[in-house]
Amino acid sequence: MKEIPDRTDLVNHLGDIIYVHLFYNLSASDIFDGNIMGQKGSPLTVIDAYDLALFAKGNDKPRIALQWFQVALEQSKKIGNKTEINIPILLTELAFLHSQFGDFDRAITLAEEAYALNGTDDVVYGRYVRVSSQNVLPYSNFEDNPPKYWKNFTAICQANATFKPPLKWFHRCRYRCSPVPFKRYQEEILSMTPYVSVFYDVISDDVINDIKTKTARNLTKATNYYYTKLEGTEILENHGSARVLTKIAGDISGVNASYTPGRVSSGGALRVLNFGPCGMGKPHNHTSMYDHRMLRSGNKIGFVTFYLTDVESGGATVFLDIGLRYQPKKGSALLWFAVKPNGEDDVKMNKAECPMAVGDKWIVEKDIHNHENQAPRPCSTKLRGNQIGLDRAVHRFRHCRL
């Protein structure tokens, strides 16, 4: 039987902490004290700080390593150096990093302090000589050359709350209704072009608990390139709660979202995803993501994401090209269309899930395909037609005023 947790699990968690630290530009001191983005947790130990520093250094994150070595040194001094850490080695680690970043004055001071404590140690002496003679190469790595999307992605994720592009006052809120049985949903429009909106309190706690209970044992590690550090599974339509979510997806989108296993369907299977520590979705455009079901059911035209939990810190859903950020709320549903009303693919639909920092995040994703949806969502004759105009034209006899 596997030991819980084993070394691999511990190493993975070190990596998660470093990634969250780097992504959200947090302070090592705050993380050490258990303060992460406004959430208070248990403090770390000096050994934890030292291990994080070594992990960051070994994974080409020298600036992060420098912060954690400094925290380890400060905390060691607070407890009178009563720790298992080799203080002279710690000092030379700091000295070496400072010299790699060009701060030789600080580096030499630390190296001399380490040499005074234990000059007979070969490692301490060797680093002391190299730092004193300034025989250290400058550092350059990934931190200085991030991917193109990195700056925009981190900036949107670091915001404190939901924010959206400016809208006219009469485009912000409306009602969507289901005639049989009659039910009214309040919709908040977050973006007109591309069209993104959110519906609050559309799922009951009973449905949420049922889905989490029934799928928890079937979760497997996600293998999709765009999703990391999470587990997922599909839930079939013969499940009562699955039928409820499919019905809601059809009601709020105004199109057919039904799915029948083994048959050509208008909607995809419901995917339940559980984001673990640092779980995230890399920026991607859904219109370019191929699914074997699309061979017969047509392109994906829309998507609905149901949120089964509140998220304490991190974990926001963002659309990078329009600067939109939605902080998940339990029981809400996010709707967006990947195709414009005139039938063209919307290239501004680069969506991502920010890394989880604190808490738990469960979502259910639902794809909507073109099959049998030409009538409820026909192509607009106007190249500049918007979703509200399309709804008014097609669903004018609904039991809601659009």
mmCIF file of C-alpha atoms in Angstrom:
data_model
loop_
_atom_site.group_PDB
_atom_site.id
_atom_site.type_symbol
_atom_site.label_atom_id
_atom_site.label_comp_id
_atom_site.label_asym_id
_atom_site.label_seq_id
_atom_site.Cartn_x
_atom_site.Cartn_y
_atom_site.Cartn_z
ATOM 1 C CA MET A 1 0.000 0.000 0.000
ATOM 2 C CA LYS A 2 1.226 3.486 -0.875
ATOM 3 C CA GLU A 3 2.450 5.542 2.047
ATOM 4 C CA ILE A 4 0.371 8.714 2.450
ATOM 5 C CA PRO A 5 1.873 11.194 1.840
ATOM 6 C CA ASP A 6 5.016 9.880 0.126
ATOM 7 C CA ARG A 7 8.059 11.866 -0.992
ATOM 8 C CA THR A 8 6.595 12.521 -4.441
ATOM 9 C CA ASP A 9 3.530 14.123 -2.864
ATOM 10 C CA LEU A 10 5.688 16.317 -0.651
ATOM 11 C CA VAL A 11 7.855 17.437 -3.583
ATOM 12 C CA ASN A 12 4.745 18.231 -5.608
ATOM 13 C CA HIS A 13 3.408 20.410 -2.817
ATOM 14 C CA LEU A 14 6.709 22.286 -2.633
ATOM 15 C CA GLY A 15 6.320 22.989 -6.333
ATOM 16 C CA ASP A 16 2.719 24.135 -5.822
ATOM 17 C CA ILE A 17 3.730 26.656 -3.155
ATOM 18 C CA ILE A 18 6.542 28.026 -5.316
ATOM 19 C CA TYR A 19 4.248 28.343 -8.347
ATOM 20 C CA VAL A 20 1.530 30.169 -6.393
ATOM 21 C CA HIS A 21 4.220 32.406 -4.857
ATOM 22 C CA LEU A 22 5.572 33.302 -8.285
ATOM 23 C CA PHE A 23 2.244 33.563 -10.139
ATOM 24 C CA TYR A 24 0.482 35.817 -7.637
ATOM 25 C CA ASN A 25 3.638 37.756 -6.719
ATOM 26 C CA LEU A 26 3.254 36.948 -3.017
ATOM 27 C CA SER A 27 5.659 37.638 -0.188
ATOM 28 C CA ALA A 28 7.648 34.714 1.205
ATOM 29 C CA SER A 29 7.232 36.176 4.699
ATOM 30 C CA ASP A 30 3.448 36.231 4.365
ATOM 31 C CA ILE A 31 3.350 32.643 3.109
ATOM 32 C CA PHE A 32 5.612 31.590 5.994
ATOM 33 C CA ASP A 33 3.186 33.194 8.469
ATOM 34 C CA GLY A 34 0.237 31.450 6.800
ATOM 35 C CA ASN A 35 -1.206 34.581 5.175
ATOM 36 C CA ILE A 36 -2.127 33.827 1.551
ATOM 37 C CA MET A 37 -4.213 36.361 -0.343
ATOM 38 C CA GLY A 38 -6.256 37.364 2.681
ATOM 39 C CA GLN A 39 -6.688 33.808 4.006
ATOM 40 C CA LYS A 40 -5.095 32.817 7.319
ATOM 41 C CA GLY A 41 -3.640 29.336 7.784
ATOM 42 C CA SER A 42 -1.013 27.527 9.833
ATOM 43 C CA PRO A 43 2.529 28.976 9.731
ATOM 44 C CA LEU A 44 5.440 27.066 8.218
ATOM 45 C CA THR A 45 8.611 25.974 9.997
ATOM 46 C CA VAL A 46 12.204 27.029 9.386
ATOM 47 C CA ILE A 47 12.880 23.638 7.777
ATOM 48 C CA ASP A 48 9.924 24.239 5.437
ATOM 49 C CA ALA A 49 11.357 27.586 4.374
ATOM 50 C CA TYR A 50 14.778 26.056 3.752
ATOM 51 C CA ASP A 51 13.300 23.186 1.719
ATOM 52 C CA LEU A 52 11.294 25.652 -0.378
ATOM 53 C CA ALA A 53 14.458 27.661 -1.021
ATOM 54 C CA LEU A 54 16.379 24.580 -2.156
ATOM 55 C CA PHE A 55 13.472 23.491 -4.371
ATOM 56 C CA ALA A 56 13.225 26.920 -6.008
ATOM 57 C CA LYS A 57 16.968 27.036 -6.577
ATOM 58 C CA GLY A 58 16.978 23.563 -8.124
ATOM 59 C CA ASN A 59 14.136 24.510 -10.472
ATOM 60 C CA ASP A 60 15.652 27.711 -11.853
ATOM 61 C CA LYS A 61 13.750 30.167 -9.679
ATOM 62 C CA PRO A 62 16.668 32.076 -8.088
ATOM 63 C CA ARG A 63 14.678 35.173 -7.097
ATOM 64 C CA ILE A 64 12.168 33.028 -5.229
ATOM 65 C CA ALA A 65 14.996 30.987 -3.698
ATOM 66 C CA LEU A 66 16.648 34.173 -2.468
ATOM 67 C CA GLN A 67 13.481 35.193 -0.618
ATOM 68 C CA TRP A 68 13.056 31.804 1.051
ATOM 69 C CA PHE A 69 16.723 31.554 2.090
ATOM 70 C CA GLN A 70 16.370 35.018 3.636
ATOM 71 C CA VAL A 71 13.204 33.989 5.513
ATOM 72 C CA ALA A 72 14.926 30.815 6.746
ATOM 73 C CA LEU A 73 17.864 32.883 8.028
ATOM 74 C CA GLU A 74 15.659 35.464 9.773
ATOM 75 C CA GLN A 75 13.492 32.826 11.428
ATOM 76 C CA SER A 76 16.567 30.857 12.531
ATOM 77 C CA LYS A 77 17.941 33.926 14.279
ATOM 78 C CA LYS A 78 14.602 34.458 16.043
ATOM 79 C CA ILE A 79 14.868 31.046 17.684
ATOM 80 C CA GLY A 80 18.559 31.472 18.508
ATOM 81 C CA ASN A 81 19.802 29.287 15.611
ATOM 82 C CA LYS A 82 18.330 26.251 17.377
ATOM 83 C CA THR A 83 17.575 24.427 14.171
ATOM 84 C CA GLU A 84 18.848 21.481 12.139
ATOM 85 C CA ILE A 85 19.836 23.826 9.312
ATOM 86 C CA ASN A 86 23.556 24.353 8.727
ATOM 87 C CA ILE A 87 23.722 28.135 9.195
ATOM 88 C CA PRO A 88 27.128 28.646 7.456
ATOM 89 C CA ILE A 89 25.856 26.756 4.399
ATOM 90 C CA LEU A 90 22.672 28.828 4.467
ATOM 91 C CA LEU A 91 24.731 32.023 4.543
ATOM 92 C CA THR A 92 26.825 30.906 1.565
ATOM 93 C CA GLU A 93 23.660 30.040 -0.384
ATOM 94 C CA LEU A 94 22.470 33.588 0.152
ATOM 95 C CA ALA A 95 25.904 34.995 -0.681
ATOM 96 C CA PHE A 96 26.075 33.037 -3.928
ATOM 97 C CA LEU A 97 22.635 34.172 -5.057
ATOM 98 C CA HIS A 98 23.340 37.823 -4.232
ATOM 99 C CA SER A 99 26.557 37.631 -6.251
ATOM 100 C CA GLN A 100 24.701 36.088 -9.219
ATOM 101 C CA PHE A 101 22.396 39.110 -9.205
ATOM 102 C CA GLY A 102 25.372 41.516 -9.015
ATOM 103 C CA ASP A 103 25.077 42.568 -5.358
ATOM 104 C CA PHE A 104 28.667 41.701 -4.420
ATOM 105 C CA ASP A 105 28.813 43.970 -1.367
ATOM 106 C CA ARG A 106 26.003 42.053 0.333
ATOM 107 C CA ALA A 107 27.365 38.751 -0.976
ATOM 108 C CA ILE A 108 30.856 39.311 0.438
ATOM 109 C CA THR A 109 29.446 40.312 3.838
ATOM 110 C CA LEU A 110 27.426 37.090 4.043
ATOM 111 C CA ALA A 111 30.342 34.961 2.806
ATOM 112 C CA GLU A 112 32.646 36.429 5.439
ATOM 113 C CA GLU A 113 30.057 35.753 8.152
ATOM 114 C CA ALA A 114 29.799 32.135 7.032
ATOM 115 C CA TYR A 115 33.586 31.756 6.883
ATOM 116 C CA ALA A 116 33.881 33.137 10.421
ATOM 117 C CA LEU A 117 31.415 30.528 11.682
ATOM 118 C CA ASN A 118 32.984 27.508 9.959
ATOM 119 C CA GLY A 119 35.883 28.263 7.659
ATOM 120 C CA THR A 120 37.099 24.646 7.708
ATOM 121 C CA ASP A 121 34.103 23.370 5.760
ATOM 122 C CA ASP A 122 35.106 22.742 2.113
ATOM 123 C CA VAL A 123 31.799 24.036 0.696
ATOM 124 C CA VAL A 124 31.857 27.173 2.839
ATOM 125 C CA TYR A 125 35.486 27.886 1.969
ATOM 126 C CA GLY A 126 34.983 27.264 -1.755
ATOM 127 C CA ARG A 127 31.995 29.600 -1.987
ATOM 128 C CA TYR A 128 33.777 32.196 0.142
ATOM 129 C CA VAL A 129 36.713 32.237 -2.290
ATOM 130 C CA ARG A 130 34.483 32.461 -5.386
ATOM 131 C CA VAL A 131 32.308 35.232 -3.968
ATOM 132 C CA SER A 132 35.304 37.210 -2.644
ATOM 133 C CA SER A 133 37.009 37.045 -6.043
ATOM 134 C CA GLN A 134 33.685 37.792 -7.812
ATOM 135 C CA ASN A 135 34.113 34.609 -9.827
ATOM 136 C CA VAL A 136 30.360 34.033 -10.226
ATOM 137 C CA LEU A 137 28.402 34.088 -13.497
ATOM 138 C CA PRO A 138 25.255 36.282 -13.635
ATOM 139 C CA TYR A 139 21.911 34.499 -13.703
ATOM 140 C CA SER A 140 19.387 34.511 -16.583
ATOM 141 C CA ASN A 141 16.474 32.099 -16.854
ATOM 142 C CA PHE A 142 12.719 31.600 -17.426
ATOM 143 C CA GLU A 143 11.790 34.299 -14.927
ATOM 144 C CA ASP A 144 13.227 36.901 -17.273
ATOM 145 C CA ASN A 145 11.723 35.323 -20.436
ATOM 146 C CA PRO A 146 8.142 34.234 -19.647
ATOM 147 C CA PRO A 147 5.649 33.106 -22.331
ATOM 148 C CA LYS A 148 3.841 35.830 -24.290
ATOM 149 C CA TYR A 149 0.587 35.331 -22.404
ATOM 150 C CA TRP A 150 2.197 35.401 -18.938
ATOM 151 C CA LYS A 151 2.023 39.127 -18.115
ATOM 152 C CA ASN A 152 -1.628 39.530 -19.131
ATOM 153 C CA PHE A 153 -2.628 36.228 -17.514
ATOM 154 C CA THR A 154 -1.057 37.027 -14.137
ATOM 155 C CA ALA A 155 -2.348 40.615 -14.124
ATOM 156 C CA ILE A 156 -5.969 39.539 -14.612
ATOM 157 C CA CYS A 157 -5.693 36.689 -12.110
ATOM 158 C CA GLN A 158 -4.187 38.956 -9.439
ATOM 159 C CA ALA A 159 -7.255 41.221 -9.369
ATOM 160 C CA ASN A 160 -9.317 41.080 -6.200
ATOM 161 C CA ALA A 161 -12.805 40.550 -7.641
ATOM 162 C CA THR A 162 -14.869 40.028 -10.771
ATOM 163 C CA PHE A 163 -14.313 42.737 -13.351
ATOM 164 C CA LYS A 164 -15.606 43.110 -16.860
ATOM 165 C CA PRO A 165 -15.492 45.406 -19.912
ATOM 166 C CA PRO A 166 -17.800 48.474 -19.788
ATOM 167 C CA LEU A 167 -21.397 47.874 -20.931
ATOM 168 C CA LYS A 168 -24.404 50.111 -21.581
ATOM 169 C CA TRP A 169 -26.830 50.109 -18.668
ATOM 170 C CA PHE A 170 -29.587 48.321 -20.629
ATOM 171 C CA HIS A 171 -27.227 45.457 -21.541
ATOM 172 C CA ARG A 172 -26.234 44.471 -18.028
ATOM 173 C CA CYS A 173 -29.127 42.360 -16.767
ATOM 174 C CA ARG A 174 -32.117 40.445 -18.154
ATOM 175 C CA TYR A 175 -34.242 37.367 -17.501
ATOM 176 C CA ARG A 176 -34.146 34.044 -19.360
ATOM 177 C CA CYS A 177 -37.063 31.680 -18.930
ATOM 178 C CA SER A 178 -38.000 28.069 -19.445
ATOM 179 C CA PRO A 179 -41.654 27.640 -20.499
ATOM 180 C CA VAL A 180 -42.126 23.939 -19.528
ATOM 181 C CA PRO A 181 -41.910 23.830 -16.592
ATOM 182 C CA PHE A 182 -41.835 27.593 -16.122
ATOM 183 C CA LYS A 183 -38.690 28.834 -14.446
ATOM 184 C CA ARG A 184 -37.018 32.211 -14.568
ATOM 185 C CA TYR A 185 -33.257 32.782 -14.489
ATOM 186 C CA GLN A 186 -31.625 36.145 -13.846
ATOM 187 C CA GLU A 187 -28.710 36.761 -16.194
ATOM 188 C CA GLU A 188 -25.881 39.243 -15.679
ATOM 189 C CA ILE A 189 -24.115 40.042 -18.949
ATOM 190 C CA LEU A 190 -20.364 40.349 -18.505
ATOM 191 C CA SER A 191 -19.400 40.958 -22.145
ATOM 192 C CA MET A 192 -21.370 41.561 -25.335
ATOM 193 C CA THR A 193 -18.657 40.749 -27.887
ATOM 194 C CA PRO A 194 -17.683 38.015 -27.362
ATOM 195 C CA TYR A 195 -20.830 37.123 -25.448
ATOM 196 C CA VAL A 196 -20.221 36.030 -21.828
ATOM 197 C CA SER A 197 -22.817 36.016 -19.039
ATOM 198 C CA VAL A 198 -23.364 34.557 -15.585
ATOM 199 C CA PHE A 199 -26.482 33.111 -13.918
ATOM 200 C CA TYR A 200 -26.570 32.988 -10.119
ATOM 201 C CA ASP A 201 -28.174 30.344 -7.870
ATOM 202 C CA VAL A 202 -29.194 27.994 -10.683
ATOM 203 C CA ILE A 203 -28.140 24.779 -8.870
ATOM 204 C CA SER A 204 -29.456 23.617 -5.514
ATOM 205 C CA ASP A 205 -27.218 22.330 -2.724
ATOM 206 C CA ASP A 206 -28.842 18.898 -3.053
ATOM 207 C CA VAL A 207 -27.806 18.610 -6.699
ATOM 208 C CA ILE A 208 -24.295 19.853 -5.910
ATOM 209 C CA ASN A 209 -23.796 17.366 -3.067
ATOM 210 C CA ASP A 210 -25.205 14.533 -5.167
ATOM 211 C CA ILE A 211 -22.804 15.174 -8.049
ATOM 212 C CA LYS A 212 -19.772 15.491 -5.781
ATOM 213 C CA THR A 213 -20.684 12.316 -3.894
ATOM 214 C CA LYS A 214 -21.413 10.224 -6.997
ATOM 215 C CA THR A 215 -18.280 11.280 -8.920
ATOM 216 C CA ALA A 216 -15.650 11.535 -6.158
ATOM 217 C CA ARG A 217 -14.571 7.895 -6.511
ATOM 218 C CA ASN A 218 -14.314 8.053 -10.301
ATOM 219 C CA LEU A 219 -12.031 11.072 -10.579
ATOM 220 C CA THR A 220 -8.817 10.447 -12.518
ATOM 221 C CA LYS A 221 -5.855 12.680 -13.245
ATOM 222 C CA ALA A 222 -6.566 14.980 -16.175
ATOM 223 C CA THR A 223 -4.400 14.294 -19.227
ATOM 224 C CA ASN A 224 -5.448 17.367 -21.248
ATOM 225 C CA TYR A 225 -2.450 19.616 -22.001
ATOM 226 C CA TYR A 226 -4.374 22.750 -21.053
ATOM 227 C CA TYR A 227 -5.364 21.514 -17.585
ATOM 228 C CA THR A 228 -2.833 20.756 -14.852
ATOM 229 C CA LYS A 229 -3.039 19.644 -11.223
ATOM 230 C CA LEU A 230 -6.649 18.498 -11.354
ATOM 231 C CA GLU A 231 -8.815 15.396 -11.622
ATOM 232 C CA GLY A 232 -11.905 14.817 -13.735
ATOM 233 C CA THR A 233 -14.531 12.388 -14.952
ATOM 234 C CA GLU A 234 -17.651 12.332 -17.138
ATOM 235 C CA ILE A 235 -21.126 11.899 -15.708
ATOM 236 C CA LEU A 236 -23.767 10.170 -17.868
ATOM 237 C CA GLU A 237 -27.199 11.563 -18.632
ATOM 238 C CA ASN A 238 -28.949 8.664 -16.883
ATOM 239 C CA HIS A 239 -27.882 10.249 -13.622
ATOM 240 C CA GLY A 240 -30.699 12.378 -12.218
ATOM 241 C CA SER A 241 -28.543 15.370 -11.342
ATOM 242 C CA ALA A 242 -26.896 15.235 -14.775
ATOM 243 C CA ARG A 243 -30.297 15.607 -16.437
ATOM 244 C CA VAL A 244 -30.991 18.612 -14.213
ATOM 245 C CA LEU A 245 -27.764 20.337 -15.315
ATOM 246 C CA THR A 246 -28.373 19.536 -18.981
ATOM 247 C CA LYS A 247 -31.883 21.012 -18.728
ATOM 248 C CA ILE A 248 -30.505 24.175 -17.105
ATOM 249 C CA ALA A 249 -27.788 24.464 -19.778
ATOM 250 C CA GLY A 250 -30.457 24.350 -22.481
ATOM 251 C CA ASP A 251 -32.694 26.842 -20.675
ATOM 252 C CA ILE A 252 -30.053 29.517 -20.143
ATOM 253 C CA SER A 253 -28.406 29.142 -23.564
ATOM 254 C CA GLY A 254 -31.635 28.915 -25.553
ATOM 255 C CA VAL A 255 -30.371 25.958 -27.597
ATOM 256 C CA ASN A 256 -30.486 22.172 -27.455
ATOM 257 C CA ALA A 257 -27.819 20.854 -25.050
ATOM 258 C CA SER A 258 -28.987 17.221 -24.769
ATOM 259 C CA TYR A 259 -26.489 14.367 -24.925
ATOM 260 C CA THR A 260 -27.096 10.674 -25.649
ATOM 261 C CA PRO A 261 -24.091 8.327 -25.307
ATOM 262 C CA GLY A 262 -23.235 6.605 -28.580
ATOM 263 C CA ARG A 263 -25.404 8.893 -30.686
ATOM 264 C CA VAL A 264 -24.956 12.182 -32.517
ATOM 265 C CA SER A 265 -25.959 14.790 -29.959
ATOM 266 C CA SER A 266 -26.395 18.530 -29.694
ATOM 267 C CA GLY A 267 -24.426 18.695 -26.458
ATOM 268 C CA GLY A 268 -21.351 17.075 -25.027
ATOM 269 C CA ALA A 269 -21.114 14.906 -21.933
ATOM 270 C CA LEU A 270 -20.941 16.664 -18.582
ATOM 271 C CA ARG A 271 -17.334 16.820 -17.323
ATOM 272 C CA VAL A 272 -16.802 17.074 -13.574
ATOM 273 C CA LEU A 273 -13.458 18.660 -12.646
ATOM 274 C CA ASN A 274 -11.877 18.962 -9.203
ATOM 275 C CA PHE A 275 -9.002 21.461 -9.045
ATOM 276 C CA GLY A 276 -6.354 20.515 -6.505
ATOM 277 C CA PRO A 277 -3.646 22.775 -5.039
ATOM 278 C CA CYS A 278 -2.319 24.983 -7.846
ATOM 279 C CA GLY A 279 -4.834 23.414 -10.259
ATOM 280 C CA MET A 280 -5.248 25.625 -13.307
ATOM 281 C CA GLY A 281 -6.285 25.803 -16.952
ATOM 282 C CA LYS A 282 -3.759 27.309 -19.330
ATOM 283 C CA PRO A 283 -4.974 29.928 -21.833
ATOM 284 C CA HIS A 284 -6.667 28.224 -24.780
ATOM 285 C CA ASN A 285 -9.302 28.894 -27.421
ATOM 286 C CA HIS A 286 -12.137 26.365 -27.306
ATOM 287 C CA THR A 287 -12.876 26.750 -31.012
ATOM 288 C CA SER A 288 -9.516 25.118 -31.810
ATOM 289 C CA MET A 289 -9.880 22.202 -29.360
ATOM 290 C CA TYR A 290 -10.821 19.080 -31.335
ATOM 291 C CA ASP A 291 -13.223 16.492 -29.953
ATOM 292 C CA HIS A 292 -13.890 13.228 -31.821
ATOM 293 C CA ARG A 293 -17.628 13.825 -31.323
ATOM 294 C CA MET A 294 -17.343 16.956 -33.497
ATOM 295 C CA LEU A 295 -16.873 14.745 -36.590
ATOM 296 C CA ARG A 296 -20.649 14.166 -36.680
ATOM 297 C CA SER A 297 -22.151 16.636 -34.211
ATOM 298 C CA GLY A 298 -20.512 19.725 -35.719
ATOM 299 C CA ASN A 299 -18.390 22.464 -34.226
ATOM 300 C CA LYS A 300 -18.696 23.607 -30.636
ATOM 301 C CA ILE A 301 -20.739 26.803 -30.588
ATOM 302 C CA GLY A 302 -21.158 27.428 -26.874
ATOM 303 C CA PHE A 303 -20.176 26.367 -23.386
ATOM 304 C CA VAL A 304 -21.681 26.346 -19.907
ATOM 305 C CA THR A 305 -19.618 25.987 -16.726
ATOM 306 C CA PHE A 306 -21.391 25.198 -13.447
ATOM 307 C CA TYR A 307 -19.577 26.069 -10.201
ATOM 308 C CA LEU A 308 -20.163 23.663 -7.325
ATOM 309 C CA THR A 309 -18.073 25.486 -4.704
ATOM 310 C CA ASP A 310 -17.030 28.955 -3.644
ATOM 311 C CA VAL A 311 -13.320 29.616 -4.166
ATOM 312 C CA GLU A 312 -11.469 31.277 -1.295
ATOM 313 C CA SER A 313 -8.380 32.564 -3.130
ATOM 314 C CA GLY A 314 -7.283 32.225 -6.745
ATOM 315 C CA GLY A 315 -9.151 29.940 -9.122
ATOM 316 C CA ALA A 316 -10.868 32.688 -11.135
ATOM 317 C CA THR A 317 -12.105 32.101 -14.692
ATOM 318 C CA VAL A 318 -10.605 34.665 -17.074
ATOM 319 C CA PHE A 319 -10.920 35.666 -20.725
ATOM 320 C CA LEU A 320 -7.593 37.206 -21.657
ATOM 321 C CA ASP A 321 -8.439 39.016 -24.910
ATOM 322 C CA ILE A 322 -11.243 41.080 -23.362
ATOM 323 C CA GLY A 323 -9.799 41.493 -19.855
ATOM 324 C CA LEU A 324 -12.697 39.719 -18.137
ATOM 325 C CA ARG A 325 -12.382 37.952 -14.796
ATOM 326 C CA TYR A 326 -15.096 35.997 -12.950
ATOM 327 C CA GLN A 327 -14.584 34.851 -9.370
ATOM 328 C CA PRO A 328 -16.547 31.569 -8.970
ATOM 329 C CA LYS A 329 -19.660 31.551 -6.798
ATOM 330 C CA LYS A 330 -21.286 28.344 -5.605
ATOM 331 C CA GLY A 331 -24.417 27.484 -7.570
ATOM 332 C CA SER A 332 -23.694 29.854 -10.461
ATOM 333 C CA ALA A 333 -23.318 29.072 -14.172
ATOM 334 C CA LEU A 334 -21.140 30.845 -16.730
ATOM 335 C CA LEU A 335 -22.309 30.895 -20.368
ATOM 336 C CA TRP A 336 -20.265 31.917 -23.375
ATOM 337 C CA PHE A 337 -20.465 31.433 -27.110
ATOM 338 C CA ALA A 338 -17.418 30.563 -29.208
ATOM 339 C CA VAL A 339 -19.229 31.494 -32.432
ATOM 340 C CA LYS A 340 -20.474 34.956 -33.356
ATOM 341 C CA PRO A 341 -24.146 35.439 -34.310
ATOM 342 C CA ASN A 342 -23.069 35.644 -37.989
ATOM 343 C CA GLY A 343 -21.554 32.149 -37.780
ATOM 344 C CA GLU A 344 -17.867 33.084 -37.625
ATOM 345 C CA ASP A 345 -15.561 31.621 -34.968
ATOM 346 C CA ASP A 346 -14.834 34.161 -32.247
ATOM 347 C CA VAL A 347 -11.045 34.388 -32.057
ATOM 348 C CA LYS A 348 -11.225 36.472 -28.860
ATOM 349 C CA MET A 349 -12.261 33.515 -26.730
ATOM 350 C CA ASN A 350 -8.906 32.738 -25.113
ATOM 351 C CA LYS A 351 -10.077 31.404 -21.753
ATOM 352 C CA ALA A 352 -8.086 30.234 -18.736
ATOM 353 C CA GLU A 353 -8.542 29.094 -15.143
ATOM 354 C CA CYS A 354 -6.259 30.865 -12.653
ATOM 355 C CA PRO A 355 -4.194 28.653 -10.317
ATOM 356 C CA MET A 356 -5.860 27.658 -7.060
ATOM 357 C CA ALA A 357 -4.226 29.313 -4.049
ATOM 358 C CA VAL A 358 -6.502 28.422 -1.123
ATOM 359 C CA GLY A 359 -9.624 26.297 -0.945
ATOM 360 C CA ASP A 360 -11.426 23.766 -3.101
ATOM 361 C CA LYS A 361 -12.847 24.158 -6.615
ATOM 362 C CA TRP A 362 -15.361 21.861 -8.293
ATOM 363 C CA ILE A 363 -16.844 22.682 -11.681
ATOM 364 C CA VAL A 364 -18.974 20.918 -14.292
ATOM 365 C CA GLU A 365 -18.385 21.754 -17.971
ATOM 366 C CA LYS A 366 -20.947 21.344 -20.753
ATOM 367 C CA ASP A 367 -20.231 21.746 -24.484
ATOM 368 C CA ILE A 368 -22.937 22.764 -26.959
ATOM 369 C CA HIS A 369 -22.555 21.608 -30.576
ATOM 370 C CA ASN A 370 -23.995 22.832 -33.855
ATOM 371 C CA HIS A 371 -26.054 19.657 -34.444
ATOM 372 C CA GLU A 372 -29.817 20.420 -34.407
ATOM 373 C CA ASN A 373 -29.130 23.969 -33.224
ATOM 374 C CA GLN A 374 -29.479 25.776 -36.549
ATOM 375 C CA ALA A 375 -33.073 26.762 -35.776
ATOM 376 C CA PRO A 376 -32.654 28.058 -32.181
ATOM 377 C CA ARG A 377 -29.415 29.826 -33.130
ATOM 378 C CA PRO A 378 -29.408 30.706 -36.852
ATOM 379 C CA CYS A 379 -26.766 32.869 -38.465
ATOM 380 C CA SER A 380 -27.503 36.574 -38.182
ATOM 381 C CA THR A 381 -27.928 38.448 -41.475
ATOM 382 C CA LYS A 382 -26.047 41.381 -39.988
ATOM 383 C CA LEU A 383 -22.298 41.025 -39.670
ATOM 384 C CA ARG A 384 -22.443 43.172 -36.527
ATOM 385 C CA GLY A 385 -25.444 41.438 -34.996
ATOM 386 C CA ASN A 386 -25.160 40.665 -31.271
ATOM 387 C CA GLN A 387 -26.514 37.911 -29.052
ATOM 388 C CA ILE A 388 -29.316 40.023 -27.578
ATOM 389 C CA GLY A 389 -30.609 40.903 -31.056
ATOM 390 C CA LEU A 390 -30.465 37.246 -32.044
ATOM 391 C CA ASP A 391 -32.395 36.201 -28.934
ATOM 392 C CA ARG A 392 -35.083 38.802 -29.534
ATOM 393 C CA ALA A 393 -35.553 37.617 -33.097
ATOM 394 C CA VAL A 394 -35.591 33.872 -32.407
ATOM 395 C CA HIS A 395 -37.100 33.601 -28.912
ATOM 396 C CA ARG A 396 -39.646 36.408 -29.085
ATOM 397 C CA PHE A 397 -42.457 34.118 -27.879
ATOM 398 C CA ARG A 398 -40.642 33.009 -24.749
ATOM 399 C CA HIS A 399 -42.265 33.630 -21.406
ATOM 400 C CA CYS A 400 -39.593 36.261 -20.692
ATOM 401 C CA ARG A 401 -39.168 39.747 -21.982
ATOM 402 C CA LEU A 402 -35.768 39.911 -23.634
#
